[in-house]
Backbone as numpy.savetxt, mean C-alpha at the origin, in Angstrom:
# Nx Ny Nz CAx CAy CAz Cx Cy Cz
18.23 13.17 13.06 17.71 12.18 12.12 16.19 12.16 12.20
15.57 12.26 11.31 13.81 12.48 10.75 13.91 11.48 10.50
12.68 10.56 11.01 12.11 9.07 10.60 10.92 8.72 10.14
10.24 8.22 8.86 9.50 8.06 8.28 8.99 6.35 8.10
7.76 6.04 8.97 7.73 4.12 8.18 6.67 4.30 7.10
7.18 3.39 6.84 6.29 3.46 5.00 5.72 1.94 4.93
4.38 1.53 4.22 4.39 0.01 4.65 3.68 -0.26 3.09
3.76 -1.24 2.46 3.82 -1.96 0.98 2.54 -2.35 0.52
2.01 -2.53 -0.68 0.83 -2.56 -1.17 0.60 -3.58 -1.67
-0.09 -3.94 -2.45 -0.74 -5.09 -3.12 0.81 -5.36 -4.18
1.15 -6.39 -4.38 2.29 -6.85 -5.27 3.51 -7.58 -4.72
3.40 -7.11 -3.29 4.54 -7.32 -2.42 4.50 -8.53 -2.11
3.05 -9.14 -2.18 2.83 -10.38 -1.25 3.94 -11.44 -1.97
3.97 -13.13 -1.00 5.36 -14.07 -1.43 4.66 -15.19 -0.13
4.55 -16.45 -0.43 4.09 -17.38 0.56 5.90 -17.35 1.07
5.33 -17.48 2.36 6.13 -17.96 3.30 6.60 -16.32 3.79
5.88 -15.37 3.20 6.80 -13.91 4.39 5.74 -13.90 5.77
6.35 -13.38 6.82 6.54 -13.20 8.03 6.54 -14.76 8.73
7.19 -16.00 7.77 6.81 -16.70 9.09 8.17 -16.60 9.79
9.09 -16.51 9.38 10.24 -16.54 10.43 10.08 -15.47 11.61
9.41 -14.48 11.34 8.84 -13.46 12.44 7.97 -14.43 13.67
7.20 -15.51 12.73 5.97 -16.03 13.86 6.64 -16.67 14.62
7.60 -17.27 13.83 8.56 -18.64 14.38 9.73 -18.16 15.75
9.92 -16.94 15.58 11.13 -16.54 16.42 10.03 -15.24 17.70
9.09 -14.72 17.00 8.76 -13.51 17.93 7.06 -13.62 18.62
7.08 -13.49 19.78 5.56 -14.20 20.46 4.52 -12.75 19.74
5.32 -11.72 19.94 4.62 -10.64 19.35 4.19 -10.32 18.01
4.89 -11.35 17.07 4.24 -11.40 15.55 3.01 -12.61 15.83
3.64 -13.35 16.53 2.47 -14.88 16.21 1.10 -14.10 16.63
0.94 -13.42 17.48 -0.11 -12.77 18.28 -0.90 -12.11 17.39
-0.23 -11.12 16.16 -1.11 -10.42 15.31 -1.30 -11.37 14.06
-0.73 -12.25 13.99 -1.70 -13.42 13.04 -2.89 -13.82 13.44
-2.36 -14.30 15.32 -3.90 -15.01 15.44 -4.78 -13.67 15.83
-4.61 -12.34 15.85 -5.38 -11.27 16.00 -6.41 -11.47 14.56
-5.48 -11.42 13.56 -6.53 -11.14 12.44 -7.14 -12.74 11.87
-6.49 -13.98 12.39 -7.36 -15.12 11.86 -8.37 -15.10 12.50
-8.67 -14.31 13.80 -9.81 -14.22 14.47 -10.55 -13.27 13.74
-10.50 -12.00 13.65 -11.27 -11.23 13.09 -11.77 -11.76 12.03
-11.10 -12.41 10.99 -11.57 -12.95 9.45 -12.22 -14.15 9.82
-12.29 -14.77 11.24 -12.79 -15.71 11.29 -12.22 -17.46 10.43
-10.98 -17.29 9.31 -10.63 -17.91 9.36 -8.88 -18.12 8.97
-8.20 -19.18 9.02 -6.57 -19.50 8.90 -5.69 -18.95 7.83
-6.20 -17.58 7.77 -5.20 -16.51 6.74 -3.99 -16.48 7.05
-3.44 -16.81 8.29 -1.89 -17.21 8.41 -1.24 -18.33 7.96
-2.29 -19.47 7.92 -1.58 -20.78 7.13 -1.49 -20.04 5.75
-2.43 -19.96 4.95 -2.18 -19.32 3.92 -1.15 -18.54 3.64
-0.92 -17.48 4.33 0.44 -16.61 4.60 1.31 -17.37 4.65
1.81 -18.30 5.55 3.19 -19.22 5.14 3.31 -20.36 4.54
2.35 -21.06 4.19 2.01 -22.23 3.11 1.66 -21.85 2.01
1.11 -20.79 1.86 0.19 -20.73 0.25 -1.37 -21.78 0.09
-1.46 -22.07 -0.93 -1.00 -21.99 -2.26 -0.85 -20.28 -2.79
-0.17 -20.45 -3.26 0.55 -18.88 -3.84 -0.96 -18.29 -4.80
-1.85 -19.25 -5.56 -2.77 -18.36 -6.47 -3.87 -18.11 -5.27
-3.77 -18.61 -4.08 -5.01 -18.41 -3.15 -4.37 -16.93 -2.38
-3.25 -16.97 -2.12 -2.67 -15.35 -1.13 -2.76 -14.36 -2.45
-3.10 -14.71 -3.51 -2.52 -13.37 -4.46 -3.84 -13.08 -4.35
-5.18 -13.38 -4.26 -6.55 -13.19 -4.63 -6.61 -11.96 -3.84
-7.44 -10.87 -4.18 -6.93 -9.53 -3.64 -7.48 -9.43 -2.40
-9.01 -10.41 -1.79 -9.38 -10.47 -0.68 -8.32 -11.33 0.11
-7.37 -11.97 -0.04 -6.41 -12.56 0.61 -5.31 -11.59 0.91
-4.69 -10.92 -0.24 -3.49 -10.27 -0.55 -3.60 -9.50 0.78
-5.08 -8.63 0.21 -4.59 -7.08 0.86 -4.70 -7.51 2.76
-5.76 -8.44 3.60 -5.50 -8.11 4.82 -4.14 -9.26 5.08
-3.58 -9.80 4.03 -2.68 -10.49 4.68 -1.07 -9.79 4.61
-0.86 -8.48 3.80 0.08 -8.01 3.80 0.24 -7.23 4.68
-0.74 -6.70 5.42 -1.05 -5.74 6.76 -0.74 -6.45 8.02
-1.56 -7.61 7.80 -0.60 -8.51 8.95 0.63 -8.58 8.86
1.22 -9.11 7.81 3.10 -9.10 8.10 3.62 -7.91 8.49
2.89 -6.62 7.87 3.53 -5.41 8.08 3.62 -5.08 10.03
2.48 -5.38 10.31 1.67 -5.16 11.85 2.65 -6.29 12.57
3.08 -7.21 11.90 3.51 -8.33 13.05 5.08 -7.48 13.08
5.82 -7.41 12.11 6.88 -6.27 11.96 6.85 -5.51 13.26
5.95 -4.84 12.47 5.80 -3.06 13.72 6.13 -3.90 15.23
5.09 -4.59 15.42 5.07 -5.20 16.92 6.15 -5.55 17.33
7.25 -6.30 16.30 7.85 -6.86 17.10 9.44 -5.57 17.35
9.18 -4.81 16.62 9.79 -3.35 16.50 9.70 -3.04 17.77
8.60 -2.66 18.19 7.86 -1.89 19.39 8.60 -3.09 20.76
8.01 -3.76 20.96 8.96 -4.92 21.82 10.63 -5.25 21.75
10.94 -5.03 20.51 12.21 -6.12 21.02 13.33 -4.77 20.57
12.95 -3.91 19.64 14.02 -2.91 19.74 13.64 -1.05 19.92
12.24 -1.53 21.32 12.10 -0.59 21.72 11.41 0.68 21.12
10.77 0.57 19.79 10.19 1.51 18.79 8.92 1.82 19.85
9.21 3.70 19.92 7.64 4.16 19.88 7.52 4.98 18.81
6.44 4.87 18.31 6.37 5.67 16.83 6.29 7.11 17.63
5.62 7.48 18.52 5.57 9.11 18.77 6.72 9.32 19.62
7.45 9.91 18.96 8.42 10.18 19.36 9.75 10.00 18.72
9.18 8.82 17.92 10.59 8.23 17.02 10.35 8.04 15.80
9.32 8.80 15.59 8.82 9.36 13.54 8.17 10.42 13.51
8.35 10.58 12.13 7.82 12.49 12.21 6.42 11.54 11.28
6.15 10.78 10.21 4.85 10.57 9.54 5.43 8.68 9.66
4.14 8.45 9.25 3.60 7.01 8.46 2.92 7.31 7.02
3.20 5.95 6.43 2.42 6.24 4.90 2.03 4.95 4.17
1.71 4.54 3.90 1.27 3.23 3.09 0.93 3.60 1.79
1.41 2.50 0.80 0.83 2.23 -0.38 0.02 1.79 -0.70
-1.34 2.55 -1.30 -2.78 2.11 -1.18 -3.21 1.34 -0.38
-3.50 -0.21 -0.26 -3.90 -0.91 1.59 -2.74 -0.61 2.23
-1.33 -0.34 2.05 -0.64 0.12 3.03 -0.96 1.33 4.12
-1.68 1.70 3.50 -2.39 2.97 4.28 -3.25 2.36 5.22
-3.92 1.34 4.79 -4.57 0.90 6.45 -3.64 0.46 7.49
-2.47 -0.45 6.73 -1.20 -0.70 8.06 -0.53 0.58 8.72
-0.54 1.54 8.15 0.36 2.48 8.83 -0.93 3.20 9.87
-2.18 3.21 9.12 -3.38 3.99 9.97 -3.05 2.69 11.19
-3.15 1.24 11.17 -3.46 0.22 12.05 -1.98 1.03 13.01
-0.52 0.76 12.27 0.27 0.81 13.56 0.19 2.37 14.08
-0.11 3.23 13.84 -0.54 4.47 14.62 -1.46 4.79 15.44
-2.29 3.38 15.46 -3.61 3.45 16.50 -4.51 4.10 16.32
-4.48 4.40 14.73 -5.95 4.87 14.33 -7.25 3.72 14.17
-6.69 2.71 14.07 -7.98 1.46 14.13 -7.07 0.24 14.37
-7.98 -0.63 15.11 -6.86 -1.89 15.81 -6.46 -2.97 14.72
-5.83 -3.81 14.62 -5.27 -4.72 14.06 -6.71 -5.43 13.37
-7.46 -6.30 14.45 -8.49 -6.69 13.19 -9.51 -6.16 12.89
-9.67 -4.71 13.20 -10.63 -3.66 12.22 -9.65 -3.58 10.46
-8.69 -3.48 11.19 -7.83 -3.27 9.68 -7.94 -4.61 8.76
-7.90 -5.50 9.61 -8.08 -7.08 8.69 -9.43 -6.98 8.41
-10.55 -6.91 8.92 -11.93 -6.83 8.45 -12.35 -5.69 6.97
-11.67 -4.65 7.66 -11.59 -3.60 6.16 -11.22 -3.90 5.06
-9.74 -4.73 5.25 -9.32 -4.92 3.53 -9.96 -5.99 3.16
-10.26 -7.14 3.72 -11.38 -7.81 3.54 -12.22 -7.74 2.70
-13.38 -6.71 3.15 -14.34 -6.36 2.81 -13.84 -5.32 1.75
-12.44 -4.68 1.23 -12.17 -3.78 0.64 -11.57 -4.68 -0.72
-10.81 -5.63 -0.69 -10.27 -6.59 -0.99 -11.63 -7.21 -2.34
-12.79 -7.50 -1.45 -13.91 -7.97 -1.87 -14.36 -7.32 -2.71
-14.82 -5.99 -2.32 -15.47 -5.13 -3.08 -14.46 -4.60 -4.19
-13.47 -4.89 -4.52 -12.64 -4.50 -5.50 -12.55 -5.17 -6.39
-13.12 -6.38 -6.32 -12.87 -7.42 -7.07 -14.13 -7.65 -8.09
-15.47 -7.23 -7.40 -16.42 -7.65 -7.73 -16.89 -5.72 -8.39
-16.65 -5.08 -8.05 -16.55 -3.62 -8.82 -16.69 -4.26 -10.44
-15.93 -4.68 -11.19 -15.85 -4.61 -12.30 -15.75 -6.22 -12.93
-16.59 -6.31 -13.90 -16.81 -8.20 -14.05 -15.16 -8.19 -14.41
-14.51 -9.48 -14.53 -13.20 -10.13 -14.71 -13.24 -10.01 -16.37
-11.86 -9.28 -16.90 -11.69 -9.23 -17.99 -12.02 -7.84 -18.62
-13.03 -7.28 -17.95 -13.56 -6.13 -18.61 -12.88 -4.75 -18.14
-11.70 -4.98 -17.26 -10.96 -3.72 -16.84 -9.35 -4.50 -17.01
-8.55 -3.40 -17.16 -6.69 -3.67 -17.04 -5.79 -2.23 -16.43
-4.71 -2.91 -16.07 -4.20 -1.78 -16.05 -2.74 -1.99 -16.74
-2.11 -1.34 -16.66 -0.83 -1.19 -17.70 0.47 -0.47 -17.13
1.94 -0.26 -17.16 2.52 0.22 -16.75 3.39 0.89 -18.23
3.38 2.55 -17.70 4.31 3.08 -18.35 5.31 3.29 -18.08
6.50 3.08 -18.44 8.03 3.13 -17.79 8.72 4.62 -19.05
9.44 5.43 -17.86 10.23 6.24 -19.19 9.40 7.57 -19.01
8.10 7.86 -18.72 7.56 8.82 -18.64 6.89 9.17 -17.49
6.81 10.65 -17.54 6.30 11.59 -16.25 5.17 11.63 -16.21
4.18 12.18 -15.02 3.28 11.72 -14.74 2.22 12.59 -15.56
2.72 14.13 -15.99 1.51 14.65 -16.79 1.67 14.04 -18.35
2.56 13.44 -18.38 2.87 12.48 -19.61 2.26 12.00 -19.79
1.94 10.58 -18.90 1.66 9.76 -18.65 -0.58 9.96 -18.46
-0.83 10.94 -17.93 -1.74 11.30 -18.01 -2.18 11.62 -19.09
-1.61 12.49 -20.08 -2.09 12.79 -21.26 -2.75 11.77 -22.15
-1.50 10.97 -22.17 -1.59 9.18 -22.68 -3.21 8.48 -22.20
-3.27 8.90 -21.06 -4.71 8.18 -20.43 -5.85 8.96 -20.91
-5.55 10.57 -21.13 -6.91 10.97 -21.34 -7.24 10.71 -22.97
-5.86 10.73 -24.04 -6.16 10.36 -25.27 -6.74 9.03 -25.48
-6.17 7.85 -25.00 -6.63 6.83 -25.00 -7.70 6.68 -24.50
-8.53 7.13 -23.66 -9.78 6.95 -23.34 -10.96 6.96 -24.29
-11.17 8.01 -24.73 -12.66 7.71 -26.09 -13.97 6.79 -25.66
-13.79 8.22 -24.54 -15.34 7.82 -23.78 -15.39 6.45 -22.86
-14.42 6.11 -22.67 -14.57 4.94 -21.56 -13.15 5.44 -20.48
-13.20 4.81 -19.75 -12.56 5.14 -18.79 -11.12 4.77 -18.61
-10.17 5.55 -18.84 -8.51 5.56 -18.75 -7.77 6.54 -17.55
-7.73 6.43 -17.05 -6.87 7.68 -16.00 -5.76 6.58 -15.10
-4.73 7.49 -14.59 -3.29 7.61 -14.21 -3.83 6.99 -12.67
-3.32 5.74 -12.28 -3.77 5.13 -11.03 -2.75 5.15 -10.10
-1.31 5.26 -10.13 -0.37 5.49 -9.33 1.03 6.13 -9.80
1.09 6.69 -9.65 2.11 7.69 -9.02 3.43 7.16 -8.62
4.04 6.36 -9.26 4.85 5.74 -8.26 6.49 6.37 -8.32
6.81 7.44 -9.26 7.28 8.24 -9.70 9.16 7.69 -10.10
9.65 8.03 -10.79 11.70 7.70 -11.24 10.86 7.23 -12.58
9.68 8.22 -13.46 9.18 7.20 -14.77 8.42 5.92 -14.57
7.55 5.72 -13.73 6.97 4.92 -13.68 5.43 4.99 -12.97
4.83 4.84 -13.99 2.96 5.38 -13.82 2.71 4.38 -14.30
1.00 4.18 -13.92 0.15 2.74 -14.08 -1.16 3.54 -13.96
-1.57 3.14 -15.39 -2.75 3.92 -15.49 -4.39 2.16 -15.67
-5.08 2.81 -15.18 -6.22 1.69 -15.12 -7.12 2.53 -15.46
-8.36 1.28 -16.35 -9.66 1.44 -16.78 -10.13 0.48 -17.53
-10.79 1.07 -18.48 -11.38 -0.39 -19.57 -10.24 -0.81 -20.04
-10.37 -2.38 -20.65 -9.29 -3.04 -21.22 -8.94 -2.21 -22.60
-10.32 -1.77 -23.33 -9.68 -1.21 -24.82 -9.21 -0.26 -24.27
-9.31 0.65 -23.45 -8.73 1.85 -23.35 -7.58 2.04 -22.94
-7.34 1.07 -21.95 -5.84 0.92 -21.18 -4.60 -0.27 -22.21
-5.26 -0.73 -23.05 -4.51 -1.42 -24.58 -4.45 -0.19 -25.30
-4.89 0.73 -24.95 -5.08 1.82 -26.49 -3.85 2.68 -25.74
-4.01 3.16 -24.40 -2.95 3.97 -24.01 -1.11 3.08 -23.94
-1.56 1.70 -24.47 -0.20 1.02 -23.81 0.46 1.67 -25.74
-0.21 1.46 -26.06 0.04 1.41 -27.63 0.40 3.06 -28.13
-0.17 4.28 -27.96 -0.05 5.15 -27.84 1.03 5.72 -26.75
1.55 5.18 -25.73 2.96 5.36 -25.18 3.75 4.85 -25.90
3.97 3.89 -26.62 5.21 3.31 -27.11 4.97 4.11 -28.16
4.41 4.96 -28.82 4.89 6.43 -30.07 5.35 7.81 -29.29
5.27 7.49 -27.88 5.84 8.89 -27.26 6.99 8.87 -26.60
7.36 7.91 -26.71 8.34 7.86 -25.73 8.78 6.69 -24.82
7.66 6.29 -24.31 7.94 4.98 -23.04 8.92 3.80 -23.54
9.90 3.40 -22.37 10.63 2.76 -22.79 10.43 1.72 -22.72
9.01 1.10 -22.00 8.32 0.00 -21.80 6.67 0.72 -21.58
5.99 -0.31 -22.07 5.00 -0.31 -21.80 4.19 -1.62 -21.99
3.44 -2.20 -20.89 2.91 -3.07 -20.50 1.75 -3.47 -19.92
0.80 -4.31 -20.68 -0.33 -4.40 -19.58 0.18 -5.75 -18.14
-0.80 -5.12 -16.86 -0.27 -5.82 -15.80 -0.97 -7.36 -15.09
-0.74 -7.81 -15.07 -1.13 -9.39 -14.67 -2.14 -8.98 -13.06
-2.97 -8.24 -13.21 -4.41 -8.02 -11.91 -5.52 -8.48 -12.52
-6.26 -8.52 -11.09 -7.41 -9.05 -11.59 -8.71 -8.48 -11.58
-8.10 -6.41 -11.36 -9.37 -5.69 -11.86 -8.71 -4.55 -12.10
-9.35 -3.84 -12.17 -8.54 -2.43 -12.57 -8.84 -1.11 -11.53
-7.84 -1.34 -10.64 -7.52 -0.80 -9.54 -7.72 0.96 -9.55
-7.66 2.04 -8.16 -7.45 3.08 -8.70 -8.06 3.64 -9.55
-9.17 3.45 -10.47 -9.66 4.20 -11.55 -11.35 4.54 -11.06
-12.04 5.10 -12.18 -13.39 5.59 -11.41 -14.22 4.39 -11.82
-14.05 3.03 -12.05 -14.69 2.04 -12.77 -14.72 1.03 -10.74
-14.16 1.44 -10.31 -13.87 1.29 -8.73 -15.11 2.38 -7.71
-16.11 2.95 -8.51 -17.16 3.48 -7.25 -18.03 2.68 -6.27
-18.22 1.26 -7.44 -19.19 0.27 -6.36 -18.42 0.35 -5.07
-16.91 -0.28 -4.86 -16.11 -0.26 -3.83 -15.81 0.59 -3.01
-15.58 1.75 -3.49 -16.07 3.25 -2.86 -16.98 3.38 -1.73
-18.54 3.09 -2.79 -19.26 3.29 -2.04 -19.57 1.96 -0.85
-19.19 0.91 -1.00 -19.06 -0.34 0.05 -18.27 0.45 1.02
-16.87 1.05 0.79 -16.14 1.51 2.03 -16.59 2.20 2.69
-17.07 3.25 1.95 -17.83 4.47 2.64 -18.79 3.88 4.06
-19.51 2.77 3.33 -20.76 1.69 4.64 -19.61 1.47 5.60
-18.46 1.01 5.38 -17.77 -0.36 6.18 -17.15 0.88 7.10
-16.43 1.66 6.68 -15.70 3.18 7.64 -16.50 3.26 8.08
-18.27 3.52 7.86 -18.97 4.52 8.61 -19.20 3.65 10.53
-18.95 2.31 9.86 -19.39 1.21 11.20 -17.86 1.08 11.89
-16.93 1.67 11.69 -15.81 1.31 12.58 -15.10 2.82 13.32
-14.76 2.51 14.66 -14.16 3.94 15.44 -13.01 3.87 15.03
-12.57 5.10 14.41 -11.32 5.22 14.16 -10.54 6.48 15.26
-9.64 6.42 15.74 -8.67 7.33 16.91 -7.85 8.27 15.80
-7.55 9.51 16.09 -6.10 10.60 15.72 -5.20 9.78 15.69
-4.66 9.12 14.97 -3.06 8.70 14.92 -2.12 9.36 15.54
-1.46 8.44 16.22 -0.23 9.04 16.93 0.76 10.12 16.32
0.76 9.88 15.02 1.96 10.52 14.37 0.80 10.95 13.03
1.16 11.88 12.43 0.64 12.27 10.93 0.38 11.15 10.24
-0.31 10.42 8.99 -0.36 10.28 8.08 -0.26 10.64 6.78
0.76 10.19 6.28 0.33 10.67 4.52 -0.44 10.34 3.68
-1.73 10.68 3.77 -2.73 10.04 2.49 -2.30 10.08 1.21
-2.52 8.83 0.31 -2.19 8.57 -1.34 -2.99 9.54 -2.25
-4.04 10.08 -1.33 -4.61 10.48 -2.46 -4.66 12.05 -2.15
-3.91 12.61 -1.09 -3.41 14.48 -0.96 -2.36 14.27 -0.71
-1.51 13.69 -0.29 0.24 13.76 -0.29 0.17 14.62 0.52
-0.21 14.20 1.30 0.15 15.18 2.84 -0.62 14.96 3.91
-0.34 15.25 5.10 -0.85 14.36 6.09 -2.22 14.45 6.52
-2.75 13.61 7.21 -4.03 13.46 8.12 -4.07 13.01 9.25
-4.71 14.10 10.04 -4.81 13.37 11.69 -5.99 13.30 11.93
-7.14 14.05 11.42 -8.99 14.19 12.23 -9.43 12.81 11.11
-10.02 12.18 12.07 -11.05 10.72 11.69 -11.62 11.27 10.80
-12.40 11.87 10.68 -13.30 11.96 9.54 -12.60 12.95 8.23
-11.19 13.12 8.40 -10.55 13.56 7.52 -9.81 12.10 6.57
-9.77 11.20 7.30 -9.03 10.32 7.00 -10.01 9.21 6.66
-11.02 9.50 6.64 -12.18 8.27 6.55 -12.20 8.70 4.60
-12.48 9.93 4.86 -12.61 10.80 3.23 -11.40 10.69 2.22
-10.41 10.39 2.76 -9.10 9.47 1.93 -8.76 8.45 2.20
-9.91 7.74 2.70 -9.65 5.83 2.14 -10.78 5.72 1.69
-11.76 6.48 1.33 -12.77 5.97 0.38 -11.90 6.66 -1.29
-11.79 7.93 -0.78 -11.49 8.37 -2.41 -10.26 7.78 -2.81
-9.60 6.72 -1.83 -7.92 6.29 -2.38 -8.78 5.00 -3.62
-10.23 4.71 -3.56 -9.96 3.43 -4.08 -10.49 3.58 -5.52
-10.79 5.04 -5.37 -10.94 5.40 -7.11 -10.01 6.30 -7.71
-9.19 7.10 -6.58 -8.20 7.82 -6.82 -7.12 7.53 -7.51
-5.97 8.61 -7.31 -4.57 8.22 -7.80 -3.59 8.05 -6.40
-2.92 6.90 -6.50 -2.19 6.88 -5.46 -0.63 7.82 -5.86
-0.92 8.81 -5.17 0.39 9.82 -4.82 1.63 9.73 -4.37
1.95 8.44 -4.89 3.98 7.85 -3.87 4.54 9.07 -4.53
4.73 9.33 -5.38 6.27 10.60 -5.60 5.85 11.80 -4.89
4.55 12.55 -4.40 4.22 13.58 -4.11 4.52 13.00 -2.85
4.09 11.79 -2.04 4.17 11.46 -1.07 5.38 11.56 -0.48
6.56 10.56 -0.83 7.58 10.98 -0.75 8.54 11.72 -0.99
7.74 12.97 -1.70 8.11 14.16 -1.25 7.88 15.13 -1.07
6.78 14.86 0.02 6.44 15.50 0.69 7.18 15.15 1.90
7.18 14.13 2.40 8.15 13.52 3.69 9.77 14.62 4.06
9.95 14.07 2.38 11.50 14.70 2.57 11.72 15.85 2.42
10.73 16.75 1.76 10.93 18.07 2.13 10.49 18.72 3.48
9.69 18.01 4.17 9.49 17.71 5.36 10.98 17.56 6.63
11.78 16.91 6.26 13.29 16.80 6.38 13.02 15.36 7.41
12.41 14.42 6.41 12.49 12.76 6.53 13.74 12.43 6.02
14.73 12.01 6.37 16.12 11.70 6.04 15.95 9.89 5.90
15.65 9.15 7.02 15.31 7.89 6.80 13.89 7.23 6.83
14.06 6.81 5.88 12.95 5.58 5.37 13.00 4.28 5.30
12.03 3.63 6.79 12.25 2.32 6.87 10.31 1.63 6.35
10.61 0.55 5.27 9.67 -0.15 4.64 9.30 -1.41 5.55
8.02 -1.45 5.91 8.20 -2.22 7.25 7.56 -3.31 6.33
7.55 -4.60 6.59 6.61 -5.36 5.75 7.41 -6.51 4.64
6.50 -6.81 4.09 6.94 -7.79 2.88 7.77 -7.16 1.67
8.57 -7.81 1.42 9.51 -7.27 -0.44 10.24 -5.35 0.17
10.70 -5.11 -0.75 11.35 -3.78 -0.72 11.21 -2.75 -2.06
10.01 -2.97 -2.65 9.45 -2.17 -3.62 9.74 -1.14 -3.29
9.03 -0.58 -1.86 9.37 0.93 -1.43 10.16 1.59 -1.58
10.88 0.83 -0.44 12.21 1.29 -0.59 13.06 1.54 -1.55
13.16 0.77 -2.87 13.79 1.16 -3.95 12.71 2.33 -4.77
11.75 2.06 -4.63 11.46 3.76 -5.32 11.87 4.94 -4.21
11.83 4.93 -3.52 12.26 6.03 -2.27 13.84 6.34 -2.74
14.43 5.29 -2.80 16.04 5.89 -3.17 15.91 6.58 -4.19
15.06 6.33 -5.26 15.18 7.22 -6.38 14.45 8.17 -6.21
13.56 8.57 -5.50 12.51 9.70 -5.50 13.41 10.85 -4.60
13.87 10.02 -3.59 14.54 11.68 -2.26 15.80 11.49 -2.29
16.70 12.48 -3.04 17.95 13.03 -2.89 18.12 12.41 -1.22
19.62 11.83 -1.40 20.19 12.07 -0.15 20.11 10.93 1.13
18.96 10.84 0.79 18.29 9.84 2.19 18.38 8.34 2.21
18.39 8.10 3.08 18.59 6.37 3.11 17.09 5.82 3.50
16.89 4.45 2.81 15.49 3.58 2.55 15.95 2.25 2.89
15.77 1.83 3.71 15.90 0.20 4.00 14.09 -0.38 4.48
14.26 -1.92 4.25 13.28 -2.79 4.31 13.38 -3.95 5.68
12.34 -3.92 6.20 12.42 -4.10 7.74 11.49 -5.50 7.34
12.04 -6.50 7.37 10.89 -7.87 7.22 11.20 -9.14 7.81
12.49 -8.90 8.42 13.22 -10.60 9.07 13.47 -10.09 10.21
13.78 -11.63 10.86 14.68 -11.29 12.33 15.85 -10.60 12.23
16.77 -10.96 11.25 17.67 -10.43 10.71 17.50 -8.75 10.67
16.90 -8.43 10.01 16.09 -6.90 9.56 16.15 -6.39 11.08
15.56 -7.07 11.68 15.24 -6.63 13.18 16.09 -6.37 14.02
17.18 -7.28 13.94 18.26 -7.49 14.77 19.24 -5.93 14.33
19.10 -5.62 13.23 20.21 -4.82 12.46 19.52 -3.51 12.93
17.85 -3.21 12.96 17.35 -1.70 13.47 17.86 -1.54 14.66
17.94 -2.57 15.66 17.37 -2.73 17.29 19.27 -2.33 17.10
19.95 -2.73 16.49 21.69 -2.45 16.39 22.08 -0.60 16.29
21.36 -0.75 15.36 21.74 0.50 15.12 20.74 1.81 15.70
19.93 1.55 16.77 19.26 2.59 17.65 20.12 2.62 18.81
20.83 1.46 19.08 22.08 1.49 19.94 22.78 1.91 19.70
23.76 2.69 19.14 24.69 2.87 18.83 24.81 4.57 18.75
């Protein structure tokens, strides 16, 4: 059996995930107060109280979904015995998921990773004034499809294919006319939906360099270690172990295309058989069932969740 953890991106977030983790495991409460320290302030109340429009804000979202993911891992590692080397062939995250899987591989500690999305979180937001970027989802079509759609619709402003998330389903970001022009121009080709998406910038696209270049500063000031296990970067679908290989795909992930179908499959041709989604919601995991023939995808986020891995490594 080949084991793959995969950890969730911006969308996943939900007030009230990981507190039953804080409530039952000393080893989740620990990486809350790891990163309310680093951020300097009570991003875990937030995390299990809300208000729900304050955790969705993307400087909230992104280091607070890394925490649930990280309090997960931990309590993995403690209570049902998980060492990742040894007991996974890669890690992978969905766009900031990629800092949780870099965080649980010990490529950078818990609140370097909360300080990054932070500051990544920030700079994403302020990249592009409010209103003046969107992004959109095409359902029904493939990804050079789906691309085509972005480069017609563009007309000199900026449209391109922002994730990859693959079973027919691409999300292309840029300017608002342009990414309204491509939603409109899919529904004559084909798409069986097409939709603009409820964010609050336009993620993934090259209208995202201010943020870029902020990361580029913020990586250059933090030590990052070889990960224990491979990484799959979003933006080569295939792994990374040298620091300064991996510094060069989390700056280009935030103008890039995030690569989930290449990603995951790359894993499974790899001969990743299981895929566990560590973290908040089970997005992953249900695109994973549809992306890799064969393989099983479960979502690791409760005690419950926990109780059922730590079961079945016994057995």
């Amino acid at each position: 059996m080949s084991v793959a953890f995969v950890f969730p991106g911006q969308g996943s977030q939900a007030v009230g995930m990981g507190k039953s983790l804080a409530a039952n495991f000393a080893a989740a409460r620990q990486v809350f107060e790891e990163v309310d320290t680093a951020l300097d302030s009570k991003l875990s109340a937030v995390i299990f109280e809300g208000p729900a429009d304050t955790l969705t804000l993307t400087e909230n979202a992104q280091p607070a979904l890394m925490a649930v993911s990280l309090a997960t891992f931990r309590v993995l590692e403690k209570e049902a015995g998980l060492k990742l080397e040894g007991d996974a062939q890669f890690v992978a995250g969905h766009s900031l998921g990629e800092y949780s899987a870099l965080a649980a591989a010990g490529a950078f500690t818990v609140a370097d990773a909360a300080r990054l999305l932070r500051t990544r979180g920030q700079a994403m937001q302020k990249a592009v004034p409010v209103g003046a970027g969107a992004m959109a989802a095409l359902i029904g079509l493939e990804f050079d499809a789906a691309s085509a759609i972005a480069a017609d619709a563009a007309q000199g402003e900026v449209c391109q294919a922002a994730n990859d998330n693959g079973a027919g389903q691409v999300v292309v970001s840029g300017n608002k006319a342009a990414v309204e022009r491509a939603v409109e121009i899919a529904k004559t080709r084909g798409a069986k939906r097409a939709m603009l998406l409820p964010v609050s910038a336009p993620f993934h696209c090259a209208l995202m360099q201010p943020a870029a270049d902020v990361m580029a500063d913020a990586l250059a000031k933090v030590t990052l270690k070889p990960p224990s296990v491979p990484v799959v970067a979003n933006v080569l679908a295939k792994p990374v172990r040298e620091p300064t290989e991996i510094v060069r795909a989390l700056v280009a992930q935030v103008t890039g295309t995030v690569r989930w179908r290449e990603s995951v499959g790359y894993m499974a041709g790899a001969g990743v058989t299981n895929f566990y989604e560590v973290g908040a919601g089970k997005v992953l995991s249900g695109l994973i069932k549809r992306l890799a023939d064969g393989a099983s995808a479960s979502a690791i986020g409760s005690p419950e969740d926990i109780a059922s891995f730590k079961a079945g490594r016994n057995t």
